[in-house]
């Protein structure tokens, strides 16, 4: 027994010291020798050393029971009261005792020999129990390690525990097949996490999908190593979000091409996900809102007197960011085009201006801007040299024409407001139609209140018996009353409005006028006494002999009535025998103090040749008669 005690005392605790450990005091727990920090999680798996276990002859059975209890509770390696450190200590102590016994010299003492044999059997039994327990503990340990590996998606720090378990398993049985397989699984997970960490660092540095050491290749490599790895999938989602944010920032800076490029990059990150589609909808909504804002700002600028350039700037920005054919861009472009040519009006718009003394001015129609060839072609039948040479006239801005000739009531209002006496009143007569002779004759007392026969006219009849000066004075009065520029049209403006887009001989084309198109000399017209025209449009009748009430016939393509018929009209130009030195634009050709003025447009008593679009007539400016009236234009 003494020898056994000596062997026990020499074979256990010194063995622990040789292993680099010290005995723990009774009841004291030794701390684990390995702690895997977060920084070490991606480093080479560290070594593990078992905590020192205090082993004596007297506590072997107690330690076996303690180890079995710890194994049952799942406390496998953490301290000197855990299963694996105890089993290792028991196994090592038993093996050392057996080696010491094998080196003892035989003795004659039978009692001593028997004691030695008993000790050897006890050590062997202890070693076997320790080994069996150690194998069970190793199996449980690897199960804990696999559980840690499986929980990494929910708890990334579980890799540290899996690595620690791997270190313990390697220390216990490095060459065992289950340990080797487990270590391979841990190594694979380490490589996955290394790829994830590299991807996260690249993502934090803004290297997402291009350039050296970009994030996406790292995350994709992690998924190649471990399909459906949560951390890698999260990295892909974060990369996608970063690209989407870049796209949104580009959109916030109104760079929608860059934004779309960013979304295209984001769409390549993950498949089967609608995040990019939603982002594209958000950016599209931002774009639509910005486009709408620019359109509204541009339209608002057009309402200001000096806002045209500002509106064009808004349009340029809108065109830069808008898709091709965007309705808002088209609308603003059209509004700017309209403002350029028509101010606050639209072509074809009908309006009236308020008069300072109450009421409204004449109805005006906005004539569209454009171009035409003024004058008669060399081969035009019935034309004269005074209508040549032709010249191209362009109107860069629209113009408002009176919808009809000025009426008797409108001109009377002017006379009553101003007290002016028209030429016919001052002179005491005008030229009127005589039904008995069928001629135009001097009629005493005829004035602008009268009709073509010298009798009082209805209010809606075109005013006649007015001179060119009378007409110009009425336009000046309108300007004073409305605050806008009213005047007589120039000869070029009148012909442009009369033609209304036609370059034919007559405004309607060739031949007889269409039914209801105007008050012309027609073969079917009959005077009150039964007279008929000797030179007229065959087969045409308009139901009138003399002027008709304004707007009795169909308007032309510009919305103007009676431009080619009813009564001829004064224009602003002085008479010139031809157009050789005429202005190249639409301005009136005026010589100060000229006596001869120009009359344009056919009348109720004009021959077919005088109804041509290019026809013009020289008339003394102080002439008043039953065939000539006027209309005004207003600058816009």
XYZ file of C-alpha atoms in Angstrom:
636
model
C 0.000 0.000 0.000
C 2.862 2.329 0.763
C 4.315 1.627 -2.691
C 0.964 2.247 -4.289
C 0.678 5.503 -2.451
C 4.136 6.479 -3.542
C 3.374 5.573 -7.138
C 0.130 7.460 -7.033
C 1.828 10.488 -5.599
C 4.581 10.419 -8.185
C 2.639 9.571 -11.256
C -0.218 12.120 -11.371
C 0.585 15.597 -10.163
C 4.155 15.646 -11.606
C 2.651 14.583 -14.908
C 0.432 17.672 -14.834
C 3.435 19.836 -14.086
C 5.300 18.349 -17.047
C 2.351 19.337 -19.179
C 2.828 22.930 -18.104
C -0.040 23.092 -15.651
C -0.276 23.674 -11.907
C -2.631 22.056 -9.455
C -5.651 24.043 -8.469
C -6.405 24.501 -4.835
C -9.228 22.501 -3.447
C -12.564 23.916 -4.602
C -10.936 26.480 -6.987
C -11.942 26.450 -10.694
C -9.221 27.058 -13.259
C -10.150 29.491 -16.117
C -10.106 28.179 -19.734
C -6.750 28.691 -21.367
C -8.202 29.713 -24.763
C -10.505 32.654 -25.508
C -11.366 33.410 -29.152
C -11.976 37.118 -29.564
C -13.852 38.769 -32.378
C -10.582 39.736 -34.040
C -9.399 36.157 -33.907
C -12.561 34.851 -35.489
C -10.952 34.863 -38.891
C -7.474 33.832 -37.829
C -5.922 30.357 -37.705
C -7.619 28.171 -35.128
C -5.674 28.534 -31.811
C -4.390 25.664 -29.708
C -6.260 24.565 -26.626
C -4.798 23.367 -23.349
C -6.922 21.572 -20.803
C -7.454 23.327 -17.485
C -5.426 21.636 -14.668
C -7.374 19.079 -12.632
C -6.279 18.143 -9.092
C -5.905 14.348 -9.162
C -5.162 12.117 -6.132
C -5.644 8.443 -5.290
C -8.550 9.387 -3.120
C -10.584 11.472 -5.682
C -10.403 9.242 -8.759
C -13.849 7.773 -8.318
C -15.242 11.130 -7.391
C -13.699 12.681 -10.496
C -15.146 9.933 -12.692
C -18.567 10.603 -11.259
C -18.044 14.367 -11.609
C -16.972 13.946 -15.257
C -19.972 11.773 -16.055
C -22.245 14.315 -14.416
C -20.624 17.202 -16.355
C -20.963 15.232 -19.594
C -24.597 14.629 -18.876
C -25.062 18.365 -18.261
C -23.192 19.372 -21.404
C -20.270 21.009 -19.553
C -17.548 19.636 -21.735
C -14.379 21.794 -21.678
C -14.850 25.204 -20.122
C -13.078 24.658 -16.763
C -11.464 22.023 -14.484
C -14.896 20.756 -13.492
C -15.862 20.008 -17.107
C -15.950 16.524 -18.547
C -13.092 16.544 -21.048
C -10.417 18.061 -18.764
C -11.325 15.487 -16.041
C -11.333 12.535 -18.450
C -8.003 13.658 -19.900
C -6.505 13.987 -16.406
C -7.820 10.564 -15.318
C -6.583 8.933 -18.501
C -3.166 10.538 -18.254
C -2.807 9.660 -14.552
C -3.766 6.037 -15.109
C -1.316 5.721 -17.998
C 1.533 7.247 -15.959
C 0.777 4.906 -13.028
C 0.861 1.905 -15.332
C 4.203 3.001 -16.799
C 5.644 3.433 -13.279
C 4.421 0.009 -12.213
C 5.959 -1.603 -15.251
C 9.358 -0.190 -14.197
C 9.226 -1.627 -10.573
C 11.634 -4.504 -9.682
C 9.960 -7.857 -8.767
C 9.951 -8.688 -5.011
C 9.661 -11.813 -2.924
C 6.992 -10.311 -0.792
C 3.759 -11.849 -1.883
C 1.636 -9.173 -0.235
C 3.475 -6.403 -1.991
C 3.206 -8.093 -5.396
C -0.480 -8.502 -4.926
C -0.814 -4.845 -4.082
C 1.004 -3.865 -7.211
C -1.181 -6.112 -9.326
C -4.281 -4.604 -7.768
C -3.049 -1.085 -8.464
C -2.338 -1.956 -12.069
C -5.790 -3.363 -12.528
C -7.270 -0.255 -10.950
C -5.268 2.031 -13.228
C -6.281 0.044 -16.303
C -9.929 0.199 -15.292
C -9.661 3.936 -14.671
C -7.999 4.469 -18.044
C -10.689 2.494 -19.804
C -13.478 4.411 -18.078
C -11.751 7.698 -18.813
C -11.270 6.767 -22.486
C -14.864 5.691 -22.866
C -16.062 8.893 -21.233
C -13.687 10.928 -23.365
C -15.142 9.435 -26.563
C -18.655 10.221 -25.427
C -17.576 13.751 -24.546
C -15.882 14.143 -27.944
C -19.050 13.065 -29.702
C -21.070 15.563 -27.653
C -18.442 18.222 -28.293
C -18.649 17.832 -32.054
C -22.434 17.946 -31.811
C -22.147 21.278 -29.980
C -19.732 22.481 -32.660
C -22.106 21.561 -35.472
C -24.930 23.300 -33.620
C -22.755 26.412 -33.369
C -21.994 26.260 -37.106
C -25.655 25.886 -37.913
C -26.565 28.904 -35.780
C -24.106 31.268 -37.458
C -26.797 32.783 -39.702
C -28.671 33.985 -36.627
C -25.631 34.564 -34.392
C -22.409 35.284 -36.332
C -20.425 35.177 -33.070
C -21.147 31.426 -32.928
C -18.135 30.940 -35.219
C -15.893 31.779 -32.275
C -17.498 28.992 -30.251
C -17.209 26.611 -33.212
C -13.525 27.485 -33.536
C -12.978 26.993 -29.808
C -14.682 23.617 -29.993
C -12.473 22.760 -32.953
C -9.386 23.628 -30.922
C -10.587 21.365 -28.106
C -11.423 18.519 -30.504
C -8.020 18.814 -32.179
C -6.313 18.648 -28.787
C -8.306 15.560 -27.852
C -8.117 13.534 -31.092
C -6.601 15.449 -33.983
C -6.444 12.458 -36.300
C -9.907 11.055 -35.633
C -12.064 11.074 -38.752
C -15.022 12.873 -37.109
C -12.644 15.563 -35.811
C -10.950 15.964 -39.189
C -14.359 16.315 -40.881
C -15.500 18.843 -38.298
C -12.331 20.896 -38.635
C -12.904 20.982 -42.390
C -16.405 22.357 -41.781
C -15.014 25.010 -39.463
C -12.342 25.934 -42.002
C -14.996 26.256 -44.702
C -17.034 28.549 -42.455
C -13.924 30.600 -41.721
C -13.351 31.077 -45.432
C -17.007 32.084 -45.832
C -16.686 34.639 -43.072
C -13.366 35.892 -44.403
C -15.082 36.556 -47.721
C -17.956 38.290 -45.936
C -15.635 40.491 -43.878
C -13.679 41.449 -46.992
C -16.940 42.278 -48.753
C -18.171 44.372 -45.834
C -14.920 46.324 -45.682
C -15.070 46.981 -49.420
C -18.713 48.033 -49.130
C -17.875 50.436 -46.300
C -15.142 51.927 -48.494
C -17.605 52.409 -51.359
C -16.135 49.709 -53.592
C -19.366 47.990 -54.509
C -19.326 46.365 -57.927
C -16.304 47.620 -59.813
C -12.652 48.277 -59.352
C -10.080 46.367 -57.354
C -11.279 44.360 -54.348
C -14.977 45.190 -54.820
C -17.607 43.980 -52.366
C -19.863 41.949 -54.639
C -17.247 39.386 -55.747
C -16.491 38.664 -52.081
C -20.118 38.111 -51.180
C -20.666 35.930 -54.224
C -17.580 33.881 -53.331
C -19.029 33.361 -49.839
C -22.232 32.042 -51.418
C -20.250 29.716 -53.650
C -18.657 28.264 -50.529
C -21.891 28.145 -48.554
C -25.153 28.383 -50.387
C -27.738 30.705 -48.807
C -25.264 32.130 -46.280
C -27.280 34.778 -44.443
C -24.373 37.177 -43.954
C -23.441 37.024 -47.636
C -27.059 37.464 -48.676
C -27.267 40.433 -46.351
C -24.098 41.780 -47.972
C -25.713 41.475 -51.406
C -28.796 43.278 -50.136
C -26.636 46.018 -48.607
C -24.696 46.342 -51.871
C -27.941 46.600 -53.795
C -29.206 49.230 -51.355
C -25.981 51.203 -51.723
C -26.303 51.198 -55.507
C -29.951 52.194 -55.230
C -28.998 55.036 -52.913
C -26.397 56.219 -55.406
C -29.101 56.154 -58.071
C -31.478 58.110 -55.839
C -28.790 60.676 -55.076
C -28.200 61.065 -58.804
C -31.943 61.540 -59.261
C -31.985 64.132 -56.480
C -29.299 65.956 -58.472
C -31.546 65.602 -61.558
C -29.053 63.319 -63.315
C -31.520 60.669 -64.402
C -29.168 59.020 -66.887
C -26.766 58.334 -64.044
C -29.666 57.220 -61.877
C -30.812 54.727 -64.502
C -27.259 53.442 -64.886
C -27.120 52.959 -61.107
C -30.397 51.058 -61.128
C -29.121 48.862 -63.945
C -26.085 48.011 -61.798
C -28.323 47.337 -58.817
C -30.531 45.035 -60.887
C -27.553 42.749 -61.486
C -26.927 42.168 -57.780
C -29.873 39.929 -56.991
C -32.507 38.176 -59.042
C -36.108 37.520 -58.169
C -36.395 40.635 -56.007
C -38.563 43.697 -56.653
C -36.497 46.171 -54.619
C -34.939 47.700 -57.736
C -38.333 47.836 -59.421
C -39.719 49.779 -56.471
C -36.708 52.088 -56.536
C -37.229 52.642 -60.237
C -40.844 53.582 -59.522
C -39.730 56.033 -56.829
C -37.161 57.637 -59.103
C -39.651 57.740 -61.950
C -42.073 59.518 -59.618
C -39.306 61.960 -58.621
C -38.585 62.533 -62.293
C -42.231 63.119 -63.139
C -42.526 65.541 -60.231
C -39.417 67.441 -61.330
C -40.608 67.544 -64.924
C -43.970 68.853 -63.763
C -42.302 71.490 -61.603
C -40.167 72.691 -64.510
C -43.207 72.833 -66.769
C -45.182 74.807 -64.179
C -42.264 77.164 -63.517
C -41.816 77.707 -67.240
C -45.503 78.433 -67.762
C -45.513 80.770 -64.769
C -42.504 82.619 -66.210
C -44.399 83.192 -69.458
C -46.947 85.278 -67.586
C -44.217 87.800 -66.784
C -43.251 90.408 -69.316
C -39.569 89.424 -69.303
C -40.091 85.741 -68.542
C -39.566 84.214 -71.995
C -35.840 83.583 -71.511
C -36.498 82.075 -68.085
C -39.119 79.778 -69.575
C -36.641 78.666 -72.230
C -34.106 77.852 -69.503
C -36.698 75.705 -67.756
C -37.470 73.998 -71.061
C -33.794 73.252 -71.679
C -33.526 71.626 -68.247
C -36.785 69.762 -68.794
C -35.602 68.403 -72.151
C -32.364 67.256 -70.516
C -34.150 65.094 -67.964
C -37.406 64.169 -69.689
C -37.913 61.035 -71.775
C -38.318 61.581 -75.483
C -41.818 62.723 -76.321
C -42.711 63.605 -72.726
C -46.086 65.427 -72.677
C -44.874 68.063 -70.208
C -41.935 68.933 -72.455
C -44.213 69.104 -75.464
C -46.648 71.313 -73.573
C -43.999 73.760 -72.355
C -42.357 73.877 -75.786
C -45.740 74.675 -77.327
C -46.464 77.308 -74.690
C -43.083 78.945 -75.300
C -43.694 78.763 -79.026
C -47.052 80.393 -78.504
C -45.608 83.045 -76.217
C -42.841 83.757 -78.706
C -45.311 84.322 -81.497
C -48.492 85.288 -79.666
C -47.633 86.543 -76.189
C -50.398 85.403 -73.874
C -52.719 84.471 -76.754
C -53.272 81.423 -78.915
C -53.815 81.283 -82.677
C -57.512 81.392 -83.474
C -58.354 82.873 -80.086
C -61.214 85.366 -80.122
C -61.110 88.177 -77.580
C -62.166 91.739 -76.888
C -60.448 94.484 -74.916
C -62.181 96.583 -72.297
C -62.646 100.266 -73.064
C -61.904 102.875 -70.440
C -65.257 104.574 -70.928
C -67.103 101.266 -70.528
C -67.989 98.362 -72.797
C -65.768 96.307 -75.036
C -63.863 96.890 -78.233
C -64.390 94.930 -81.466
C -64.001 91.174 -81.504
C -60.445 90.255 -82.447
C -59.102 86.954 -83.816
C -55.467 85.905 -83.369
C -54.055 85.147 -86.805
C -51.245 82.585 -86.770
C -47.705 83.507 -87.639
C -46.274 82.069 -90.831
C -45.128 83.004 -94.309
C -46.629 83.522 -97.760
C -45.817 84.808 -101.234
C -47.324 88.243 -101.688
C -48.533 89.443 -105.069
C -49.680 87.871 -108.323
C -47.772 85.271 -110.273
C -46.568 86.257 -113.730
C -49.168 84.042 -115.397
C -52.132 84.962 -113.173
C -55.182 85.908 -115.233
C -56.483 89.414 -114.616
C -53.376 90.520 -112.702
C -51.580 93.809 -113.275
C -47.979 94.958 -112.927
C -48.910 96.802 -109.737
C -49.244 93.382 -108.066
C -45.696 92.360 -108.939
C -42.980 91.309 -108.403
C -43.981 88.689 -105.864
C -42.027 88.596 -102.642
C -41.874 86.250 -99.716
C -43.110 87.692 -96.453
C -42.622 86.023 -93.099
C -44.532 86.784 -89.918
C -42.494 85.831 -86.856
C -45.247 86.970 -84.540
C -48.980 86.571 -84.688
C -51.356 89.442 -85.079
C -54.937 90.019 -83.950
C -57.325 90.975 -86.770
C -60.795 92.329 -86.250
C -63.159 89.438 -86.864
C -65.315 91.626 -89.098
C -65.287 95.042 -90.644
C -65.908 97.827 -88.139
C -69.676 98.249 -87.817
C -71.865 101.317 -87.954
C -72.541 101.040 -84.203
C -68.860 100.661 -83.309
C -67.855 103.697 -85.377
C -70.745 105.766 -84.003
C -69.587 105.031 -80.475
C -66.191 106.445 -81.349
C -67.721 109.598 -82.825
C -69.947 110.122 -79.808
C -67.037 109.613 -77.417
C -64.677 111.981 -79.198
C -66.955 114.509 -80.926
C -64.888 114.119 -84.095
C -66.469 114.876 -87.441
C -65.673 112.352 -90.153
C -64.684 113.474 -93.650
C -68.129 112.917 -95.166
C -69.784 115.091 -92.510
C -67.283 117.890 -92.941
C -67.611 117.743 -96.687
C -71.379 117.357 -96.671
C -71.652 114.438 -99.043
C -70.382 110.992 -99.982
C -70.727 108.616 -102.905
C -73.726 106.254 -102.695
C -75.490 103.758 -104.943
C -78.380 104.957 -107.064
C -80.841 102.164 -107.772
C -82.545 103.983 -110.665
C -79.344 104.425 -112.669
C -77.394 101.529 -111.234
C -74.431 103.838 -110.665
C -72.514 105.323 -107.752
C -73.438 109.003 -107.418
C -72.750 111.920 -105.080
C -75.290 111.914 -102.265
C -75.582 114.999 -100.066
C -75.692 114.355 -96.345
C -74.481 110.752 -96.627
C -72.229 109.891 -93.686
C -70.947 106.845 -91.703
C -74.401 106.309 -90.154
C -75.762 105.572 -93.624
C -75.831 102.532 -95.827
C -74.834 102.060 -99.442
C -77.877 103.980 -100.769
C -77.442 106.919 -98.390
C -80.285 105.788 -96.105
C -79.797 105.071 -92.425
C -78.002 101.741 -91.887
C -78.558 99.072 -89.278
C -76.062 98.934 -86.425
C -74.555 95.594 -87.580
C -73.793 96.788 -91.105
C -70.167 97.517 -92.040
C -69.403 101.197 -91.707
C -68.832 102.920 -95.077
C -68.549 106.557 -96.182
C -65.274 106.791 -94.199
C -61.914 108.077 -95.388
C -58.505 106.532 -94.679
C -57.924 109.235 -92.058
C -61.285 108.448 -90.422
C -60.291 104.781 -90.177
C -56.856 105.580 -88.718
C -58.424 107.970 -86.171
C -60.791 105.219 -84.969
C -57.795 102.861 -84.476
C -55.956 105.521 -82.447
C -59.009 105.967 -80.236
C -59.108 102.213 -79.574
C -55.448 102.351 -78.572
C -56.153 105.145 -76.094
C -59.178 103.352 -74.688
C -57.573 99.902 -74.282
C -53.910 100.642 -73.660
C -52.968 98.362 -76.573
C -51.732 99.191 -80.051
C -54.585 99.228 -82.589
C -53.982 100.339 -86.160
C -54.926 99.706 -89.778
C -53.355 96.562 -91.221
C -50.489 96.840 -93.633
C -51.087 95.711 -97.196
C -48.939 92.610 -96.593
C -50.834 91.758 -93.403
C -54.170 92.133 -95.155
C -53.237 89.868 -98.066
C -51.781 87.269 -95.686
C -54.994 87.231 -93.645
C -57.171 87.219 -96.765
C -55.342 84.280 -98.307
C -55.427 82.366 -94.977
C -52.914 79.846 -96.236
C -53.939 79.810 -99.902
C -51.663 80.806 -102.776
C -54.361 80.464 -105.411
C -55.883 83.182 -107.549
C -58.910 83.490 -105.266
C -58.948 82.822 -101.542
C -61.092 79.730 -102.122
C -59.029 78.456 -105.072
C -60.261 78.777 -108.646
C -63.623 79.341 -110.307
C -66.940 80.205 -108.734
C -66.934 80.826 -104.971
C -68.374 78.072 -102.793
C -71.923 78.699 -101.628
C -72.115 80.916 -98.566
C -68.451 81.959 -98.746
C -69.052 85.705 -99.068
C -70.826 88.712 -100.531
C -69.506 88.865 -104.099
C -70.944 89.911 -107.467
C -72.815 86.786 -108.443
C -74.759 85.966 -111.560
C -77.715 85.025 -109.378
C -77.767 88.344 -107.454
C -80.697 90.674 -108.200
C -81.159 94.318 -107.133
C -84.438 95.608 -105.617
C -85.462 96.813 -109.094
C -84.388 93.605 -110.828
C -80.937 94.578 -112.042
C -78.215 91.966 -112.532
C -74.440 92.216 -112.788
C -72.918 92.239 -116.252
C -69.531 90.930 -114.960
C -70.052 88.435 -112.176
C -69.329 84.904 -110.981
C -71.655 82.747 -112.991
C -74.010 80.627 -111.006
C -73.246 82.298 -107.703
C -75.737 84.107 -105.537
C -75.322 85.437 -102.024
C -78.795 86.944 -101.462
C -77.488 90.494 -101.094
C -77.346 93.556 -103.361
C -75.154 95.993 -101.513
C -73.313 95.306 -98.257
C -74.662 92.629 -95.902
C -74.554 92.620 -92.116
C -71.100 91.657 -90.874
C -70.428 87.930 -90.342
C -73.371 86.949 -92.574
C -71.136 84.502 -94.448
C -68.714 81.766 -93.567
C -65.359 82.793 -92.044
C -62.101 81.913 -93.769
C -59.475 79.501 -92.411
C -58.192 82.153 -89.985
C -61.675 82.826 -88.576
C -62.121 86.164 -90.359
C -65.298 87.217 -92.157
C -65.690 89.162 -95.405
C -61.985 89.608 -96.190
C -62.559 89.177 -99.938
C -66.066 90.605 -100.204
C -68.839 92.692 -98.670
C -66.849 95.981 -98.603
C -63.312 96.767 -99.676
C -61.045 98.013 -96.904
C -58.495 100.723 -96.234
C -54.979 99.597 -95.318
C -52.117 101.656 -93.930
C -49.905 101.730 -97.051
C -49.412 104.562 -99.462
C -49.901 103.637 -103.089
C -46.869 102.507 -105.085
C -47.058 101.336 -108.672
C -45.363 98.009 -107.879
C -43.465 96.114 -105.201
C -39.924 96.555 -106.531
C -38.676 98.555 -103.550
C -41.258 97.438 -101.054
C -40.211 96.486 -97.516
C -38.961 92.929 -97.188
C -41.088 92.448 -94.111
C -44.781 92.992 -93.422
C -44.531 96.640 -92.400
C -46.682 99.221 -94.218
C -44.949 101.075 -97.056
C -45.630 104.673 -96.115
C -44.432 107.973 -97.541
C -45.190 110.936 -95.266
C -47.958 113.141 -96.690
C -48.948 110.728 -99.464
C -52.405 111.318 -100.964
C -52.950 108.008 -102.677
C -53.725 105.128 -100.341
C -54.286 101.429 -100.921
C -57.614 99.627 -100.782
C -57.628 95.841 -100.555
C -60.247 93.117 -100.818
C -63.275 92.894 -103.096
C -66.653 94.378 -102.321
C -70.330 93.693 -103.035
C -69.852 95.607 -106.317
C -66.407 94.332 -107.414
C -65.805 92.358 -110.567
C -64.395 88.826 -110.265
C -60.901 90.138 -111.177
C -61.157 92.597 -108.267
C -61.931 89.717 -105.904
C -58.565 88.069 -106.488
C -56.299 87.677 -103.446
C -53.557 89.879 -104.941
C -55.854 92.634 -106.191
C -55.079 96.142 -104.994
C -56.418 99.589 -105.861
C -55.117 103.145 -105.618
C -57.646 105.511 -104.013
C -57.280 109.069 -102.745
C -57.090 108.932 -98.972
C -59.946 111.425 -98.517
C -62.351 109.362 -100.613
C -65.600 108.230 -99.014
C -68.071 105.936 -100.793
C -70.471 103.010 -100.477
C -67.930 100.333 -101.292
C -65.043 101.002 -98.879
C -64.934 100.377 -95.149
C -62.143 99.088 -92.900
C -61.132 96.810 -90.068
C -58.398 97.140 -87.459
C -55.543 94.990 -86.222
C -54.080 94.836 -82.726
C -50.477 94.022 -81.927
C -49.980 91.215 -79.412
